[in-house]
XYZ file of C-alpha atoms in Angstrom:
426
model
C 36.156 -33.519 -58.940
C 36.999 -30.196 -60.540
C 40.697 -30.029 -58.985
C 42.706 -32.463 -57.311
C 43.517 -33.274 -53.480
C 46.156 -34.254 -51.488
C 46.357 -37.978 -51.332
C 46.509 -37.955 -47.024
C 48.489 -39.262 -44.607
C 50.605 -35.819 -44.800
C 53.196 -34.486 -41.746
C 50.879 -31.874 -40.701
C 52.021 -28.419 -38.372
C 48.722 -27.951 -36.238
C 48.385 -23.573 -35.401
C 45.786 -22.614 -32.859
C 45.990 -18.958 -31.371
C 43.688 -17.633 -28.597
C 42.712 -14.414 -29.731
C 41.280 -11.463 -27.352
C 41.816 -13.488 -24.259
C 40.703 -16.677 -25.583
C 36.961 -15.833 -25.722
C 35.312 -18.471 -28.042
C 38.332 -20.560 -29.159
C 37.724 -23.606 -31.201
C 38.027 -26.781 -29.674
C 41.329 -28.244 -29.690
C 40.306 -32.236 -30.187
C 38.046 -31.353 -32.389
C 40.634 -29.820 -34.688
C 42.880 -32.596 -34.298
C 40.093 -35.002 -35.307
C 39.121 -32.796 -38.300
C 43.285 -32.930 -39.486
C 42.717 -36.699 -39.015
C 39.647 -37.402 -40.468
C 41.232 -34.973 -43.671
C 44.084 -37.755 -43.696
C 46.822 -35.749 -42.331
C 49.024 -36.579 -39.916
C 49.443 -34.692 -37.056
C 53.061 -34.428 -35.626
C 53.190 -31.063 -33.540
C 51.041 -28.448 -31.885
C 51.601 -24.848 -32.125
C 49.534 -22.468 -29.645
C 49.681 -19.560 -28.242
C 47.943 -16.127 -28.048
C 47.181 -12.503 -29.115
C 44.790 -9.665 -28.812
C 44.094 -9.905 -32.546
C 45.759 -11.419 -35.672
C 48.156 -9.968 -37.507
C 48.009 -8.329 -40.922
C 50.516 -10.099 -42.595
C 51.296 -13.418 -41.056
C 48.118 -14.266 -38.598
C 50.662 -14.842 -36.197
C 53.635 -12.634 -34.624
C 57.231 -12.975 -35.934
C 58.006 -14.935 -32.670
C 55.661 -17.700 -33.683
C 56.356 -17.659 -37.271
C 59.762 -18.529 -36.288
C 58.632 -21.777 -33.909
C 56.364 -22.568 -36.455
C 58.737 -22.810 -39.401
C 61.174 -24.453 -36.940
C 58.772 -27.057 -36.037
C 58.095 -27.419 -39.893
C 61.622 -28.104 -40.850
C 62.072 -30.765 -37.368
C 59.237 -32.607 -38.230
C 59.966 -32.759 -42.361
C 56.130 -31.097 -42.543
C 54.924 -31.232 -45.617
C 51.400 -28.743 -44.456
C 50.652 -26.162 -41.952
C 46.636 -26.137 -40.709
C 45.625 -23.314 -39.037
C 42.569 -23.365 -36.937
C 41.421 -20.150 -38.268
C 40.168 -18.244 -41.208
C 42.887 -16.809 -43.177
C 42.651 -14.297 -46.153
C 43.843 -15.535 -49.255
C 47.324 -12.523 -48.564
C 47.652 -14.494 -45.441
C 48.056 -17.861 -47.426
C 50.482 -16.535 -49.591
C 52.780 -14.960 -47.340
C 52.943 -17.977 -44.665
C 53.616 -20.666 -47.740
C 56.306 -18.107 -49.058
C 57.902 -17.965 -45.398
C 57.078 -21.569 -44.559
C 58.265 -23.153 -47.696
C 55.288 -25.759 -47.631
C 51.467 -25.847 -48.141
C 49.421 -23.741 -45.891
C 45.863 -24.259 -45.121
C 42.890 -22.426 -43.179
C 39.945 -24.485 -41.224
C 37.966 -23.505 -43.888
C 39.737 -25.382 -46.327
C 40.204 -28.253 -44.489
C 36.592 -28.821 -43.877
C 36.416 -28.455 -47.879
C 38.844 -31.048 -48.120
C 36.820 -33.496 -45.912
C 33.914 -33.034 -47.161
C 35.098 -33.525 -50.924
C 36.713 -36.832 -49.393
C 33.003 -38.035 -47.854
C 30.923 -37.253 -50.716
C 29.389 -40.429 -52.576
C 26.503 -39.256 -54.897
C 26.598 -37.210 -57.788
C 24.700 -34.784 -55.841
C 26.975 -34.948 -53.299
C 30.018 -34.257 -55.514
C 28.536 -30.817 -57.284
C 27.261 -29.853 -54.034
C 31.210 -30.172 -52.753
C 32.705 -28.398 -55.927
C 30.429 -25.471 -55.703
C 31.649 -25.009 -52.510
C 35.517 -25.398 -53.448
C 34.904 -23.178 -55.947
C 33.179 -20.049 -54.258
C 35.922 -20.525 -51.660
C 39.200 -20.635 -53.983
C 37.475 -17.641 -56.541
C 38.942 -14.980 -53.916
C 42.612 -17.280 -54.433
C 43.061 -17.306 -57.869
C 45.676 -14.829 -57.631
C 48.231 -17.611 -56.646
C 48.577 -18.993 -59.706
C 45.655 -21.023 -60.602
C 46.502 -22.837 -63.704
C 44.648 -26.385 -64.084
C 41.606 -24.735 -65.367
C 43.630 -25.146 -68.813
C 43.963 -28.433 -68.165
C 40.291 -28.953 -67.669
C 38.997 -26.795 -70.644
C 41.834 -26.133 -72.895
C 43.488 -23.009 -73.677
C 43.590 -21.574 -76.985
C 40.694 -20.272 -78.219
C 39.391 -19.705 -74.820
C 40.795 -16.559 -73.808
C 38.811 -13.000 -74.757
C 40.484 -10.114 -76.100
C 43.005 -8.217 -74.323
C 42.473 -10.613 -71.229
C 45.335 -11.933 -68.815
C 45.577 -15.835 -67.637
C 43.877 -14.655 -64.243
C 40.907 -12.769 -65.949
C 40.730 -15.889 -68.111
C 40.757 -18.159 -65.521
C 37.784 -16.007 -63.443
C 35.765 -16.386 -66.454
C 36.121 -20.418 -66.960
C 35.543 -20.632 -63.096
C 32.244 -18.318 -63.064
C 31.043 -20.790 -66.101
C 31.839 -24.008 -64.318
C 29.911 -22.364 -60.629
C 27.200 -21.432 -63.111
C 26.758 -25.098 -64.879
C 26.750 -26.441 -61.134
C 24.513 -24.359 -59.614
C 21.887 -24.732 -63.226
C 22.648 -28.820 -62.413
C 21.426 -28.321 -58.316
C 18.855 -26.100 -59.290
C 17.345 -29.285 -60.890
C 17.684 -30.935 -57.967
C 15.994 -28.920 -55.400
C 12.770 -28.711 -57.810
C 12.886 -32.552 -57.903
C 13.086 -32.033 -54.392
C 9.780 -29.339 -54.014
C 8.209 -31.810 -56.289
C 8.293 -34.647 -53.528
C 8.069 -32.332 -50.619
C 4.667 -31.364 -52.299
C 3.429 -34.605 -52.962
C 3.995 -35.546 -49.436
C 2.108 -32.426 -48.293
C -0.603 -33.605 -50.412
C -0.772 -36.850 -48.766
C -0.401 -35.414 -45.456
C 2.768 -37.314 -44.600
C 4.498 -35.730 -41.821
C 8.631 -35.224 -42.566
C 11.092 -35.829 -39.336
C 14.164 -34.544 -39.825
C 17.725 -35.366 -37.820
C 19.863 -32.541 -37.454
C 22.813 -32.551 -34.835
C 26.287 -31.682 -34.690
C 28.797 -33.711 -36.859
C 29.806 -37.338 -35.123
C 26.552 -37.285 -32.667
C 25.100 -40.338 -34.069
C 22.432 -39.112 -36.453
C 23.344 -41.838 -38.979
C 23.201 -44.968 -36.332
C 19.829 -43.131 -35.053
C 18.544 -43.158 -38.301
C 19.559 -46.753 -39.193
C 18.022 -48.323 -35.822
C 14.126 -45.857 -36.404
C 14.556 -47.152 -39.983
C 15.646 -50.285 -40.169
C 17.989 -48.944 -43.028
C 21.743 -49.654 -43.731
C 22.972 -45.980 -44.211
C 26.367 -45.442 -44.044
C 27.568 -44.642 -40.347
C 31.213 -44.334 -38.932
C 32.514 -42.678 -35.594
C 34.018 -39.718 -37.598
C 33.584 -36.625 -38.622
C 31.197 -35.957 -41.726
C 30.628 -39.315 -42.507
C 26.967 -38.502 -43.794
C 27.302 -35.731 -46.572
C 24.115 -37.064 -49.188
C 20.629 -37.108 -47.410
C 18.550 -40.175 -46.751
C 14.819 -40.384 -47.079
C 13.290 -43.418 -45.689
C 9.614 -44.146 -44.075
C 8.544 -45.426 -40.825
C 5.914 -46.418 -38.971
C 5.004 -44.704 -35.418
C 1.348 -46.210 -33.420
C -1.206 -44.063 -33.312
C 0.687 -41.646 -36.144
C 1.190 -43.967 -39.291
C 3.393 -43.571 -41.884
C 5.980 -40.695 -41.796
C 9.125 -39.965 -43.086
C 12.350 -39.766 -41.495
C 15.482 -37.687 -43.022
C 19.263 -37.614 -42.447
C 21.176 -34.745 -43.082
C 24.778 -33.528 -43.068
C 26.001 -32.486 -39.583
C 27.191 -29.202 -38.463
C 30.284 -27.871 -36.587
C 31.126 -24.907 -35.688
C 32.489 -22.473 -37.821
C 31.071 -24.210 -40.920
C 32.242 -22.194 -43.356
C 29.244 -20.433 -45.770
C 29.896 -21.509 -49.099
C 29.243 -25.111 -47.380
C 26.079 -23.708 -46.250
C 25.272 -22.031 -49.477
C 26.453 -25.049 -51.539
C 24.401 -27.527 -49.356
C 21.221 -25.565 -49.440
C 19.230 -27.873 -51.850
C 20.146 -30.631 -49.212
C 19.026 -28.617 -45.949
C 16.151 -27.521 -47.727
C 14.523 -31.252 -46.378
C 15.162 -29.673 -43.042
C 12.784 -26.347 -43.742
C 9.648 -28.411 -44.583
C 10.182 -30.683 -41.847
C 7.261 -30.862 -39.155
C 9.614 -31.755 -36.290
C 13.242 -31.783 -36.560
C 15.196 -34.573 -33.917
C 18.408 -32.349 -32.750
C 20.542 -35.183 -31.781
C 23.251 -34.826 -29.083
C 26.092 -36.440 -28.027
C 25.436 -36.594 -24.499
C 29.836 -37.357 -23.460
C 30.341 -34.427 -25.297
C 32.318 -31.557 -23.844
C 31.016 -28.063 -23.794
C 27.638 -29.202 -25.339
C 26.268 -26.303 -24.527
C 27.736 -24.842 -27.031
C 27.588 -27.714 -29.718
C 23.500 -26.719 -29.475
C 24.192 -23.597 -29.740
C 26.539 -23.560 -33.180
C 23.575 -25.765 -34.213
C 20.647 -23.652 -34.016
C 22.635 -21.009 -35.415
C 23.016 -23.001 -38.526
C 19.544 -23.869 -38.429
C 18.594 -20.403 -38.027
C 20.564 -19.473 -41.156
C 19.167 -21.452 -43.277
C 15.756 -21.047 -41.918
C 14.585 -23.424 -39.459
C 14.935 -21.566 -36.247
C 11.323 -21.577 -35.537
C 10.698 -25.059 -36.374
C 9.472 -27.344 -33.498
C 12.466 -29.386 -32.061
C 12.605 -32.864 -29.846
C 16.180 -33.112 -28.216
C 17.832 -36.500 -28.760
C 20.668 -37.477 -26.150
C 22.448 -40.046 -27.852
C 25.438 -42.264 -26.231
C 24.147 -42.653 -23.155
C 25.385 -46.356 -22.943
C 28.897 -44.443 -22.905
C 27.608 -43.058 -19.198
C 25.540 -46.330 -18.134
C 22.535 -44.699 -17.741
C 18.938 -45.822 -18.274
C 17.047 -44.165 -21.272
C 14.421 -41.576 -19.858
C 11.181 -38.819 -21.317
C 12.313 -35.146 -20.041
C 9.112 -33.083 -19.866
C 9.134 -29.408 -19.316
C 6.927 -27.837 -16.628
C 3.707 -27.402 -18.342
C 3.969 -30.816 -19.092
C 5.367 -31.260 -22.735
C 7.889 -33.813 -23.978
C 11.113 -31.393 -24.636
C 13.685 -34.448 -24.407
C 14.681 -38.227 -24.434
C 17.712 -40.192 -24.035
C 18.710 -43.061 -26.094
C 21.688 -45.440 -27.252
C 21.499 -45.324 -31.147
C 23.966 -48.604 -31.059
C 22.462 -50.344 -28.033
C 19.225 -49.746 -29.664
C 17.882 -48.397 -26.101
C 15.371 -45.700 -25.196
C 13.805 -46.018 -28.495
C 10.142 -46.821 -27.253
C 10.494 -43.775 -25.436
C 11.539 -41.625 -28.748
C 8.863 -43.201 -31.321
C 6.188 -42.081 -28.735
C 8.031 -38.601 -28.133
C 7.450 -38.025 -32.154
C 4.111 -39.409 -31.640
C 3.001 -37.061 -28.979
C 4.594 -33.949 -30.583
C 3.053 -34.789 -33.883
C 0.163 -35.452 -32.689
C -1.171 -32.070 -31.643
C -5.141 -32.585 -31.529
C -5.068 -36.267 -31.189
C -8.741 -38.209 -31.694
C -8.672 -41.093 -29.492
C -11.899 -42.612 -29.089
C -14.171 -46.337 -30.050
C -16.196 -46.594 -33.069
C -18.022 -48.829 -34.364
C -18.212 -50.152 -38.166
C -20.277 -52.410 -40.811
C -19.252 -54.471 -42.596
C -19.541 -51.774 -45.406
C -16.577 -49.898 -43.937
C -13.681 -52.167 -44.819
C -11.856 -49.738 -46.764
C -11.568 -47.369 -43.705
C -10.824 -50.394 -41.544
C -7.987 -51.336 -43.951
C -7.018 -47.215 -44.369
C -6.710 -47.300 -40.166
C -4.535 -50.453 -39.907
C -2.592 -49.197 -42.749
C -1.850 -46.108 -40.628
C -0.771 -47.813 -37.514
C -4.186 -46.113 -35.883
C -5.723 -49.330 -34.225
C -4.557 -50.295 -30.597
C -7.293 -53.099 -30.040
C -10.434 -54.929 -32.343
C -13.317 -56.958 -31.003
C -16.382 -58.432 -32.559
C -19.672 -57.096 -30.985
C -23.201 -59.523 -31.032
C -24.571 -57.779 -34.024
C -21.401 -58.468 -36.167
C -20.247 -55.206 -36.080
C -16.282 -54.097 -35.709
C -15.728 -52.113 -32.522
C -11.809 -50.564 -32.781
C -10.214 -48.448 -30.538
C -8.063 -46.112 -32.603
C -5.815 -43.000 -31.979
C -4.321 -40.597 -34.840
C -3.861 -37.145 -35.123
C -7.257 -35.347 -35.355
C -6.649 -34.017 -38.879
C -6.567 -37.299 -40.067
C -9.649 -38.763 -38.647
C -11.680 -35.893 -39.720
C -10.526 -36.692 -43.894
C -11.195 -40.596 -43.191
C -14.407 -39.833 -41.729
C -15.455 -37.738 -44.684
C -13.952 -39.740 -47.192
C -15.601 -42.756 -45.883
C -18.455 -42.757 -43.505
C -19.966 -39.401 -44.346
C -23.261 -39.491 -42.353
C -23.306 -42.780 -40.753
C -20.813 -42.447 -38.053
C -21.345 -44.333 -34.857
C -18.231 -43.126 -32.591
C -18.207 -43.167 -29.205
């Protein structure tokens, strides 16, 4: 990685302040689990309240005061605020505090640079770290000597931070040349799938919901799953088979939260990008979460930013062995499949989803009996290759009669490509 992180298990300081009457404050356990899941070690809570933060310190003198108190009881060695502070902000609370000071922002940064496994993964990470410390270079930012060198480097007339600006504009350039790559390797495949008509599913949920477990039981895969935060940063492509639908493929993607901060969003774009040409996308929900109300909502507000808002959704509820409830199909009033609930680790309810993505992906579906020679064994192979035939008999004359169901699209192409003018549906 481009610079270096804290090693974990750190005496953290935990800040959270309700501002303007407490309208839209993060949630608490969740900030505790993110501190966690960054390796620190949390050892004291500091709330409290204001109408709006102040200029120099976030916080009021009052608080500064328990803060740094609580800082030098517990031996501290970081402060995590639960906010976004500017990079002034930073600066004066370390110089006050005497110890490292970090926003949310940063410490989702630090996670994710901690979860990422693929190479992709890892520029997609630094980009991020590096749009987000650009506006901090002011404190001193000195390893970027260490990385390139220094003499011989610097332009005329130009000071160590200009300097360092430069190098760090070069480095965010060579990344973003190096994902650029990527995401045309990427429209390369998404095209070829169009081509063969091979419908994309993608999972998108809030972080921790149980997108990767989901994913492992549809897919029979072994992806990387853990009950933490960000465990899934590098996306998964694997295909599967659904009656009646064939082959399609299924994707995993990196979870949300709320508050993600842009330059994750920015950095990660190559890797949503799966999620824009997706045909359906499976929001999966952790249905023993609190205030999920507004989990779904921070989602589609991610998915909106990047694009997807107007894609075609299936809601997942996932967990529901945590409640001891039965898997069910949720319809809407006109009749339409809007929800199902499962147990990704139980492996429960999952009839119920595979024919949930079936009857959404269907649309037009041709269900009907026909009737083939013996000179039609390529389209009989083509249907059982795509899952399409639910029963086969033998009539007196010989002949094949299937009953088959696949999207109407579909059965139109086979029909041309193989039994132009001698079709003998019924």
């Amino acid at each position: 990685m481009f610079f270096e992180l804290h090693s974990g298990g750190e005496r953290t300081v935990l800040v959270q302040i309700s501002l303007d009457g407490g309208m839209g404050d993060p949630d608490l356990g969740e900030f505790i689990e993110l501190v966690r899941s960054a390796g620190g070690d949390p050892v004291t809570i500091i709330r409290g309240s204001r109408k709006m933060p102040q200029a120099k310190y976030f916080i009021g003198k009052g608080k500064l005061d328990e803060v740094k108190a609580a800082v030098e009881q517990e031996q501290a060695e970081l402060v995590v605020f639960n906010h976004a502070l500017s990079p002034s902000q930073e600066r004066n609370l370390e110089a006050f505090l005497k110890c490292r000071v970090i926003a949310r922002t940063g410490l989702i940064l630090d996670i994710f640079a901690q979860r990422a496994r693929t190479h992709e993964g890892k520029l997609q990470v630094e980009l991020a770290q590096l749009k987000h410390i650009s506006t901090r270079l002011i404190r001193g930012w000195t390893h970027l000597e260490r990385q390139k060198g220094g003499i011989g480097l610097r332009g005329p007339g130009e000071t160590q931070l200009e300097t360092d600006r430069r190098l760090l504009r070069h480095r965010m350039s060579a990344i973003e040349a190096r994902l650029d790559k990527v995401r045309q390797q990427r429209a390369q495949n998404r095209r070829a799938r169009q081509r063969a008509e091979v419908p994309l599913v993608s999972l998108v949920g809030y972080t921790n919901a149980g997108k990767s477990t989901l994913f492992n039981r549809l897919s029979e895969s072994e992806v990387y799953a853990a009950d933490q935060l960000f465990a899934t940063l590098d996306p998964t492509l694997a295909r599967i088979d659904v009656d009646g639908l064939g082959g399609l493929i299924i994707a995993d993607t990196v979870g949300f939260i709320a508050d993600l901060p842009h330059t994750l969003v920015e950095a990660f774009r190559a890797t949503l990008e799966e999620t824009l040409s997706a045909s359906l996308l499976l929001h999966v929900i952790d249905v023993v979460a609190d205030d999920r109300d507004m989990i779904k909502s921070e989602v589609e507000s991610v998915l909106s930013e990047i694009g997807a808002g107007d894609i075609p959704q299936l809601i997942v509820f996932n967990k529901i062995d945590l409640l001891e409830r039965e898997p069910k199909t949720i319809r809407n009033a006109a009749g339409e499949i809007e929800a199902v609930s499962v147990s990704a680790v139980q492996g429960l309810g999952f009839d119920h989803l595979r024919e949930a993505i079936r009857e959404r992906l269907a649309g037009s579906l041709f269900r009907g009996v026909i009737v083939l020679g013996a000179e039609h064994g390529k389209l009989r192979s083509e249907l059982y290759a795509m899952g399409a035939i639910e029963t086969e008999c033998w009539n007196g004359d010989g002949a094949n009669e299937l009953t088959i169901s696949l999207p109407d699209s579909d059965w139109q192409r086979l029909k041309n490509q193989f039994m132009p003018t001698n079709h003998r549906g019924r």
